[in-house]
């Protein structure tokens, strides 16, 4: 096992950035992402679960949800695998967080960071606010780290979105911000990383393969990262949870690689069959058979490795009966 946790597993990401000892590291990362736009002095982790009144929305959980000393809310989400409608989900996350600023105003239940310049005041003994005042919003940032390529985004590492005028490009509302980071497009080598921002991204992308921190990463932040991310420093509970997460991560990767090969082969065989028979049905049938065969072969491999049936079901979509017959 590598020396450092894999940040692209849920538990690994939260070990690095989601615990009280991680605050300094998270602030550094966020300030590098927002350089020239905003500077965070302090932040507080707040409840990551949006307990909606609507039963269909209940249980929406962000990887990280925090409130800065300047009053901005930041959602940080790590997504390891592609899934359909991912961009719609991120849009919903940010819109939901914005709507809650009005539906559920900040109360004493939220512990604000020391020194926060809070615009929300106690109006119990004051005149009622004007109608439009209730719509004064704090900025909500959505930052999404993606270990996959999203076809609906430009083929580049970073995409920043704002509410802007289409013709002039001028930002219309500065309170809605989304930043997408597609890690497969970050291809710089360490010697090419001149800024702290590039070095942090490089470390996150590659640290799972390291046995020690490279000598070139000398900044204090990397010493802190080294302490937080060392597998040997994990508590017993975190180690058990992390080992399970790693198993799922690699099972998922095996499944995706096998499925990609199977689908490509099936499409090629299907095209050949379709051309021979002169019917498009041949392509469709070949793809269908290849996908099913790929699932069965992957399940066999996972079963031989001792992977639990529940995980095989989750990874392949096969039924318990189909897996039992293997």
mmCIF file of C-alpha atoms in Angstrom:
data_model
loop_
_atom_site.group_PDB
_atom_site.id
_atom_site.type_symbol
_atom_site.label_atom_id
_atom_site.label_comp_id
_atom_site.label_asym_id
_atom_site.label_seq_id
_atom_site.Cartn_x
_atom_site.Cartn_y
_atom_site.Cartn_z
ATOM 1 C CA UNK A 1 0.000 0.000 0.000
ATOM 2 C CA UNK A 2 1.305 3.526 -0.827
ATOM 3 C CA UNK A 3 2.428 5.719 2.041
ATOM 4 C CA UNK A 4 -0.319 8.322 1.515
ATOM 5 C CA UNK A 5 -4.096 8.052 1.357
ATOM 6 C CA UNK A 6 -5.827 8.328 -1.992
ATOM 7 C CA UNK A 7 -7.614 11.714 -2.105
ATOM 8 C CA UNK A 8 -10.004 10.406 -4.754
ATOM 9 C CA UNK A 9 -11.722 8.131 -2.265
ATOM 10 C CA UNK A 10 -14.406 9.768 -0.125
ATOM 11 C CA UNK A 11 -12.728 8.902 3.163
ATOM 12 C CA UNK A 12 -9.271 9.864 1.862
ATOM 13 C CA UNK A 13 -10.519 13.275 0.733
ATOM 14 C CA UNK A 14 -12.165 13.928 4.089
ATOM 15 C CA UNK A 15 -9.069 12.801 6.005
ATOM 16 C CA UNK A 16 -6.970 15.340 4.110
ATOM 17 C CA UNK A 17 -9.394 18.271 4.032
ATOM 18 C CA UNK A 18 -12.409 17.577 6.239
ATOM 19 C CA UNK A 19 -11.145 17.408 9.820
ATOM 20 C CA UNK A 20 -10.326 20.273 12.209
ATOM 21 C CA UNK A 21 -6.589 19.727 11.733
ATOM 22 C CA UNK A 22 -7.119 20.171 7.976
ATOM 23 C CA UNK A 23 -8.415 23.742 8.146
ATOM 24 C CA UNK A 24 -5.095 25.436 7.404
ATOM 25 C CA UNK A 25 -4.477 23.142 4.430
ATOM 26 C CA UNK A 26 -7.991 23.675 3.056
ATOM 27 C CA UNK A 27 -7.678 27.465 3.406
ATOM 28 C CA UNK A 28 -4.401 27.346 1.469
ATOM 29 C CA UNK A 29 -5.958 25.302 -1.344
ATOM 30 C CA UNK A 30 -9.027 27.542 -1.565
ATOM 31 C CA UNK A 31 -6.942 30.729 -1.568
ATOM 32 C CA UNK A 32 -4.828 29.357 -4.400
ATOM 33 C CA UNK A 33 -7.988 28.521 -6.343
ATOM 34 C CA UNK A 34 -9.453 31.979 -5.712
ATOM 35 C CA UNK A 35 -6.228 33.973 -6.062
ATOM 36 C CA UNK A 36 -6.894 37.483 -7.353
ATOM 37 C CA UNK A 37 -10.590 37.141 -6.615
ATOM 38 C CA UNK A 38 -10.952 36.495 -2.916
ATOM 39 C CA UNK A 39 -8.785 35.775 0.124
ATOM 40 C CA UNK A 40 -9.994 33.623 3.024
ATOM 41 C CA UNK A 41 -8.694 34.453 6.486
ATOM 42 C CA UNK A 42 -10.589 31.788 8.411
ATOM 43 C CA UNK A 43 -13.414 29.310 7.955
ATOM 44 C CA UNK A 44 -15.678 27.005 9.915
ATOM 45 C CA UNK A 45 -16.873 23.556 8.885
ATOM 46 C CA UNK A 46 -20.664 23.414 9.066
ATOM 47 C CA UNK A 47 -23.189 20.623 8.775
ATOM 48 C CA UNK A 48 -22.711 18.969 5.380
ATOM 49 C CA UNK A 49 -26.255 17.596 5.236
ATOM 50 C CA UNK A 50 -29.064 19.701 3.846
ATOM 51 C CA UNK A 51 -32.073 18.543 5.851
ATOM 52 C CA UNK A 52 -34.671 19.681 3.398
ATOM 53 C CA UNK A 53 -38.350 20.003 4.211
ATOM 54 C CA UNK A 54 -39.060 18.265 0.909
ATOM 55 C CA UNK A 55 -38.752 14.505 1.368
ATOM 56 C CA UNK A 56 -37.420 14.154 -2.171
ATOM 57 C CA UNK A 57 -34.489 16.436 -1.320
ATOM 58 C CA UNK A 58 -33.679 14.903 2.037
ATOM 59 C CA UNK A 59 -30.197 13.531 2.570
ATOM 60 C CA UNK A 60 -28.281 15.797 0.184
ATOM 61 C CA UNK A 61 -24.719 15.608 1.497
ATOM 62 C CA UNK A 62 -21.691 17.584 0.352
ATOM 63 C CA UNK A 63 -18.155 16.293 0.912
ATOM 64 C CA UNK A 64 -17.241 19.598 2.567
ATOM 65 C CA UNK A 65 -19.389 22.594 3.445
ATOM 66 C CA UNK A 66 -17.848 25.606 5.132
ATOM 67 C CA UNK A 67 -18.449 29.229 6.027
ATOM 68 C CA UNK A 68 -15.619 31.731 5.676
ATOM 69 C CA UNK A 69 -14.869 34.616 8.014
ATOM 70 C CA UNK A 70 -16.061 36.931 5.232
ATOM 71 C CA UNK A 71 -19.486 35.308 5.097
ATOM 72 C CA UNK A 72 -19.058 33.202 1.942
ATOM 73 C CA UNK A 73 -20.285 29.627 1.763
ATOM 74 C CA UNK A 74 -18.117 27.066 0.005
ATOM 75 C CA UNK A 75 -19.157 23.611 -1.164
ATOM 76 C CA UNK A 76 -16.261 21.292 -2.015
ATOM 77 C CA UNK A 77 -17.175 18.042 -3.723
ATOM 78 C CA UNK A 78 -14.853 15.258 -4.895
ATOM 79 C CA UNK A 79 -16.223 12.960 -7.596
ATOM 80 C CA UNK A 80 -14.163 9.947 -8.611
ATOM 81 C CA UNK A 81 -16.365 8.466 -11.352
ATOM 82 C CA UNK A 82 -18.414 9.940 -14.158
ATOM 83 C CA UNK A 83 -22.158 9.659 -13.865
ATOM 84 C CA UNK A 84 -24.998 11.026 -15.947
ATOM 85 C CA UNK A 85 -26.270 14.547 -15.237
ATOM 86 C CA UNK A 86 -23.283 15.390 -13.048
ATOM 87 C CA UNK A 87 -23.323 19.054 -14.090
ATOM 88 C CA UNK A 88 -27.017 19.278 -13.268
ATOM 89 C CA UNK A 89 -26.299 17.881 -9.810
ATOM 90 C CA UNK A 90 -23.598 20.481 -9.162
ATOM 91 C CA UNK A 91 -25.933 23.234 -10.312
ATOM 92 C CA UNK A 92 -28.587 21.944 -7.940
ATOM 93 C CA UNK A 93 -26.103 21.839 -5.061
ATOM 94 C CA UNK A 94 -25.201 25.506 -5.439
ATOM 95 C CA UNK A 95 -28.761 26.662 -6.119
ATOM 96 C CA UNK A 96 -30.000 24.736 -3.102
ATOM 97 C CA UNK A 97 -27.354 26.277 -0.875
ATOM 98 C CA UNK A 98 -28.312 29.751 -2.131
ATOM 99 C CA UNK A 99 -32.020 29.170 -1.553
ATOM 100 C CA UNK A 100 -31.335 28.062 2.011
ATOM 101 C CA UNK A 101 -29.789 31.450 2.745
ATOM 102 C CA UNK A 102 -33.305 32.873 2.533
ATOM 103 C CA UNK A 103 -35.333 29.877 3.682
ATOM 104 C CA UNK A 104 -33.189 29.223 6.760
ATOM 105 C CA UNK A 105 -31.376 32.407 7.867
ATOM 106 C CA UNK A 106 -28.179 32.186 9.922
ATOM 107 C CA UNK A 107 -28.973 31.748 13.632
ATOM 108 C CA UNK A 108 -27.004 31.335 16.812
ATOM 109 C CA UNK A 109 -26.869 27.599 16.037
ATOM 110 C CA UNK A 110 -24.119 28.270 13.469
ATOM 111 C CA UNK A 111 -20.777 29.012 15.114
ATOM 112 C CA UNK A 112 -19.221 31.780 13.059
ATOM 113 C CA UNK A 113 -15.436 32.115 12.753
ATOM 114 C CA UNK A 114 -13.825 34.700 14.963
ATOM 115 C CA UNK A 115 -13.716 38.120 13.353
ATOM 116 C CA UNK A 116 -16.365 37.418 10.739
ATOM 117 C CA UNK A 117 -17.701 40.567 9.088
ATOM 118 C CA UNK A 118 -21.306 39.432 9.295
ATOM 119 C CA UNK A 119 -23.958 41.529 7.563
ATOM 120 C CA UNK A 120 -26.806 39.683 9.309
ATOM 121 C CA UNK A 121 -27.983 41.681 12.336
ATOM 122 C CA UNK A 122 -30.437 41.097 15.133
ATOM 123 C CA UNK A 123 -33.611 42.936 14.119
ATOM 124 C CA UNK A 124 -35.835 41.914 17.019
ATOM 125 C CA UNK A 125 -35.904 45.448 18.466
ATOM 126 C CA UNK A 126 -35.442 47.247 15.165
ATOM 127 C CA UNK A 127 -37.816 48.285 12.426
ATOM 128 C CA UNK A 128 -38.780 45.487 10.015
ATOM 129 C CA UNK A 129 -36.358 45.246 7.077
ATOM 130 C CA UNK A 130 -37.399 46.351 3.644
ATOM 131 C CA UNK A 131 -38.903 43.686 1.401
ATOM 132 C CA UNK A 132 -35.859 43.469 -0.868
ATOM 133 C CA UNK A 133 -33.419 43.107 2.032
ATOM 134 C CA UNK A 134 -34.333 39.477 2.564
ATOM 135 C CA UNK A 135 -32.874 38.681 -0.853
ATOM 136 C CA UNK A 136 -29.424 40.069 -0.082
ATOM 137 C CA UNK A 137 -27.214 37.032 -0.570
ATOM 138 C CA UNK A 138 -23.816 35.830 0.489
ATOM 139 C CA UNK A 139 -21.596 34.382 -2.215
ATOM 140 C CA UNK A 140 -21.789 30.613 -2.641
ATOM 141 C CA UNK A 141 -18.854 28.850 -4.268
ATOM 142 C CA UNK A 142 -19.137 25.342 -5.640
ATOM 143 C CA UNK A 143 -15.740 23.706 -6.163
ATOM 144 C CA UNK A 144 -15.806 20.308 -7.828
ATOM 145 C CA UNK A 145 -12.742 18.064 -8.079
ATOM 146 C CA UNK A 146 -13.293 15.470 -10.795
ATOM 147 C CA UNK A 147 -11.193 12.383 -11.439
ATOM 148 C CA UNK A 148 -12.742 11.979 -14.895
ATOM 149 C CA UNK A 149 -13.404 13.899 -18.086
ATOM 150 C CA UNK A 150 -16.838 15.480 -18.393
ATOM 151 C CA UNK A 151 -17.878 15.632 -22.037
ATOM 152 C CA UNK A 152 -20.110 18.665 -21.498
ATOM 153 C CA UNK A 153 -17.168 20.794 -20.340
ATOM 154 C CA UNK A 154 -14.299 22.113 -22.438
ATOM 155 C CA UNK A 155 -11.386 19.632 -22.622
ATOM 156 C CA UNK A 156 -9.188 21.468 -20.120
ATOM 157 C CA UNK A 157 -8.243 21.207 -16.462
ATOM 158 C CA UNK A 158 -10.111 24.184 -14.995
ATOM 159 C CA UNK A 159 -13.490 25.635 -15.939
ATOM 160 C CA UNK A 160 -14.874 28.681 -14.100
ATOM 161 C CA UNK A 161 -18.546 29.556 -14.451
ATOM 162 C CA UNK A 162 -20.343 32.770 -13.485
ATOM 163 C CA UNK A 163 -23.682 34.426 -14.190
ATOM 164 C CA UNK A 164 -22.633 36.748 -16.998
ATOM 165 C CA UNK A 165 -23.949 38.723 -19.943
ATOM 166 C CA UNK A 166 -23.603 36.541 -23.006
ATOM 167 C CA UNK A 167 -22.529 39.355 -25.314
ATOM 168 C CA UNK A 168 -20.091 41.315 -23.161
ATOM 169 C CA UNK A 169 -18.994 38.591 -20.752
ATOM 170 C CA UNK A 170 -19.547 41.002 -17.852
ATOM 171 C CA UNK A 171 -20.472 39.269 -14.586
ATOM 172 C CA UNK A 172 -24.078 40.084 -13.705
ATOM 173 C CA UNK A 173 -24.262 38.462 -10.279
ATOM 174 C CA UNK A 174 -21.044 37.756 -8.351
ATOM 175 C CA UNK A 175 -22.726 35.566 -5.714
ATOM 176 C CA UNK A 176 -22.949 32.421 -7.875
ATOM 177 C CA UNK A 177 -19.625 30.736 -8.654
ATOM 178 C CA UNK A 178 -18.686 27.254 -9.803
ATOM 179 C CA UNK A 179 -15.194 25.897 -10.403
ATOM 180 C CA UNK A 180 -14.673 22.535 -12.092
ATOM 181 C CA UNK A 181 -11.273 20.795 -11.955
ATOM 182 C CA UNK A 182 -10.887 17.852 -14.364
ATOM 183 C CA UNK A 183 -7.769 16.121 -13.062
ATOM 184 C CA UNK A 184 -7.121 13.912 -16.134
ATOM 185 C CA UNK A 185 -6.344 17.121 -18.053
ATOM 186 C CA UNK A 186 -3.665 18.228 -15.571
ATOM 187 C CA UNK A 187 -0.538 16.848 -17.262
ATOM 188 C CA UNK A 188 2.264 18.990 -15.832
ATOM 189 C CA UNK A 189 5.322 17.271 -14.428
ATOM 190 C CA UNK A 190 6.710 18.403 -11.073
ATOM 191 C CA UNK A 191 9.568 20.371 -12.651
ATOM 192 C CA UNK A 192 6.977 22.333 -14.643
ATOM 193 C CA UNK A 193 5.004 23.336 -11.532
ATOM 194 C CA UNK A 194 6.248 26.812 -10.653
ATOM 195 C CA UNK A 195 3.364 28.080 -8.516
ATOM 196 C CA UNK A 196 2.042 26.747 -5.214
ATOM 197 C CA UNK A 197 -1.304 26.213 -6.949
ATOM 198 C CA UNK A 198 0.235 23.882 -9.540
ATOM 199 C CA UNK A 199 2.237 22.049 -6.880
ATOM 200 C CA UNK A 200 -0.881 21.417 -4.775
ATOM 201 C CA UNK A 201 -2.793 20.068 -7.759
ATOM 202 C CA UNK A 202 0.181 17.920 -8.769
ATOM 203 C CA UNK A 203 0.434 16.497 -5.252
ATOM 204 C CA UNK A 204 -3.275 15.664 -5.059
ATOM 205 C CA UNK A 205 -3.171 13.919 -8.419
ATOM 206 C CA UNK A 206 -0.037 11.856 -7.768
ATOM 207 C CA UNK A 207 0.425 11.414 -4.012
ATOM 208 C CA UNK A 208 -1.330 8.056 -3.929
ATOM 209 C CA UNK A 209 1.636 6.606 -5.827
ATOM 210 C CA UNK A 210 4.330 8.048 -3.563
ATOM 211 C CA UNK A 211 6.247 6.436 -0.724
ATOM 212 C CA UNK A 212 7.485 9.849 0.438
ATOM 213 C CA UNK A 213 6.972 13.517 -0.337
ATOM 214 C CA UNK A 214 9.247 14.700 -3.187
ATOM 215 C CA UNK A 215 12.151 16.907 -2.136
ATOM 216 C CA UNK A 216 11.001 19.611 -4.543
ATOM 217 C CA UNK A 217 7.863 20.191 -2.450
ATOM 218 C CA UNK A 218 9.542 22.144 0.324
ATOM 219 C CA UNK A 219 6.764 24.539 1.351
ATOM 220 C CA UNK A 220 5.335 24.184 4.846
ATOM 221 C CA UNK A 221 1.928 23.240 3.466
ATOM 222 C CA UNK A 222 3.345 19.985 2.094
ATOM 223 C CA UNK A 223 4.778 19.039 5.470
ATOM 224 C CA UNK A 224 1.298 19.483 6.859
ATOM 225 C CA UNK A 225 -0.167 17.452 4.002
ATOM 226 C CA UNK A 226 2.395 14.713 4.645
ATOM 227 C CA UNK A 227 1.329 14.432 8.292
ATOM 228 C CA UNK A 228 -2.395 14.425 7.529
ATOM 229 C CA UNK A 229 -2.278 12.000 4.606
ATOM 230 C CA UNK A 230 0.162 9.394 5.931
ATOM 231 C CA UNK A 231 -1.630 6.055 6.135
ATOM 232 C CA UNK A 232 0.459 5.159 9.190
ATOM 233 C CA UNK A 233 -1.017 8.133 11.074
ATOM 234 C CA UNK A 234 -4.651 7.091 10.634
ATOM 235 C CA UNK A 235 -6.740 6.136 13.636
ATOM 236 C CA UNK A 236 -7.916 2.545 13.764
ATOM 237 C CA UNK A 237 -11.447 3.537 12.759
ATOM 238 C CA UNK A 238 -10.234 5.665 9.850
ATOM 239 C CA UNK A 239 -7.863 2.896 8.719
ATOM 240 C CA UNK A 240 -10.687 0.346 8.562
ATOM 241 C CA UNK A 241 -12.930 2.792 6.686
ATOM 242 C CA UNK A 242 -10.101 3.772 4.336
ATOM 243 C CA UNK A 243 -9.186 0.154 3.513
ATOM 244 C CA UNK A 244 -12.797 -0.500 2.534
ATOM 245 C CA UNK A 245 -12.879 2.659 0.422
ATOM 246 C CA UNK A 246 -9.673 1.659 -1.375
ATOM 247 C CA UNK A 247 -11.121 -1.782 -2.135
ATOM 248 C CA UNK A 248 -14.156 -0.144 -3.701
ATOM 249 C CA UNK A 249 -11.951 2.313 -5.604
ATOM 250 C CA UNK A 250 -9.868 -0.405 -7.259
ATOM 251 C CA UNK A 251 -12.832 -2.701 -7.866
ATOM 252 C CA UNK A 252 -14.534 0.206 -9.588
ATOM 253 C CA UNK A 253 -11.444 0.886 -11.701
ATOM 254 C CA UNK A 254 -11.134 -2.798 -12.721
ATOM 255 C CA UNK A 255 -14.798 -2.847 -13.661
ATOM 256 C CA UNK A 256 -14.611 0.361 -15.706
ATOM 257 C CA UNK A 257 -11.495 -0.748 -17.592
ATOM 258 C CA UNK A 258 -12.949 -4.162 -18.335
ATOM 259 C CA UNK A 259 -16.256 -2.657 -19.415
ATOM 260 C CA UNK A 260 -14.548 -0.143 -21.688
ATOM 261 C CA UNK A 261 -12.598 -2.918 -23.402
ATOM 262 C CA UNK A 262 -15.706 -5.077 -23.717
ATOM 263 C CA UNK A 263 -17.823 -2.270 -25.140
ATOM 264 C CA UNK A 264 -15.138 -1.302 -27.678
ATOM 265 C CA UNK A 265 -14.740 -4.921 -28.769
ATOM 266 C CA UNK A 266 -18.499 -5.398 -28.904
ATOM 267 C CA UNK A 267 -18.944 -2.266 -30.998
ATOM 268 C CA UNK A 268 -16.251 -3.396 -33.422
ATOM 269 C CA UNK A 269 -17.696 -6.906 -33.693
ATOM 270 C CA UNK A 270 -21.177 -5.481 -33.954
ATOM 271 C CA UNK A 271 -20.198 -3.205 -36.810
ATOM 272 C CA UNK A 272 -18.605 -6.107 -38.664
ATOM 273 C CA UNK A 273 -21.665 -8.257 -38.100
ATOM 274 C CA UNK A 274 -23.966 -5.437 -39.102
ATOM 275 C CA UNK A 275 -22.038 -4.815 -42.306
ATOM 276 C CA UNK A 276 -22.141 -8.511 -43.158
ATOM 277 C CA UNK A 277 -25.849 -8.776 -42.531
ATOM 278 C CA UNK A 278 -26.643 -5.309 -43.826
ATOM 279 C CA UNK A 279 -28.638 -4.507 -40.697
ATOM 280 C CA UNK A 280 -28.045 -2.037 -37.855
ATOM 281 C CA UNK A 281 -29.579 -4.614 -35.527
ATOM 282 C CA UNK A 282 -26.316 -6.501 -35.712
ATOM 283 C CA UNK A 283 -24.452 -3.593 -34.104
ATOM 284 C CA UNK A 284 -27.015 -3.204 -31.341
ATOM 285 C CA UNK A 285 -27.093 -6.923 -30.610
ATOM 286 C CA UNK A 286 -23.315 -7.172 -30.586
ATOM 287 C CA UNK A 287 -23.007 -4.304 -28.125
ATOM 288 C CA UNK A 288 -25.712 -5.783 -25.893
ATOM 289 C CA UNK A 289 -24.103 -9.225 -25.850
ATOM 290 C CA UNK A 290 -20.633 -7.787 -25.309
ATOM 291 C CA UNK A 291 -21.740 -5.681 -22.344
ATOM 292 C CA UNK A 292 -23.461 -8.667 -20.705
ATOM 293 C CA UNK A 293 -20.450 -10.882 -21.334
ATOM 294 C CA UNK A 294 -18.171 -8.174 -19.900
ATOM 295 C CA UNK A 295 -20.222 -7.953 -16.734
ATOM 296 C CA UNK A 296 -20.111 -11.705 -16.242
ATOM 297 C CA UNK A 297 -16.349 -11.896 -16.826
ATOM 298 C CA UNK A 298 -15.737 -8.995 -14.451
ATOM 299 C CA UNK A 299 -17.939 -10.605 -11.808
ATOM 300 C CA UNK A 300 -16.004 -13.864 -12.149
ATOM 301 C CA UNK A 301 -12.715 -12.033 -11.642
ATOM 302 C CA UNK A 302 -14.042 -10.145 -8.617
ATOM 303 C CA UNK A 303 -15.499 -13.328 -7.126
ATOM 304 C CA UNK A 304 -12.190 -15.144 -7.506
ATOM 305 C CA UNK A 305 -10.493 -12.274 -5.655
ATOM 306 C CA UNK A 306 -12.819 -12.742 -2.700
ATOM 307 C CA UNK A 307 -14.797 -9.539 -3.247
ATOM 308 C CA UNK A 308 -18.104 -9.597 -1.384
ATOM 309 C CA UNK A 309 -21.283 -10.310 -3.338
ATOM 310 C CA UNK A 310 -22.798 -6.951 -2.328
ATOM 311 C CA UNK A 311 -19.923 -5.043 -3.908
ATOM 312 C CA UNK A 312 -20.082 -7.219 -7.068
ATOM 313 C CA UNK A 313 -23.799 -6.454 -7.376
ATOM 314 C CA UNK A 314 -23.137 -2.730 -6.935
ATOM 315 C CA UNK A 315 -20.255 -2.668 -9.418
ATOM 316 C CA UNK A 316 -21.786 -4.811 -12.209
ATOM 317 C CA UNK A 317 -25.545 -4.470 -11.844
ATOM 318 C CA UNK A 318 -25.931 -8.260 -12.034
ATOM 319 C CA UNK A 319 -28.491 -9.993 -9.835
ATOM 320 C CA UNK A 320 -27.619 -12.156 -6.837
ATOM 321 C CA UNK A 321 -28.867 -15.185 -8.790
ATOM 322 C CA UNK A 322 -26.604 -14.470 -11.769
ATOM 323 C CA UNK A 323 -23.584 -14.061 -9.498
ATOM 324 C CA UNK A 324 -24.408 -17.235 -7.559
ATOM 325 C CA UNK A 325 -24.441 -19.235 -10.805
ATOM 326 C CA UNK A 326 -20.892 -18.211 -11.730
#
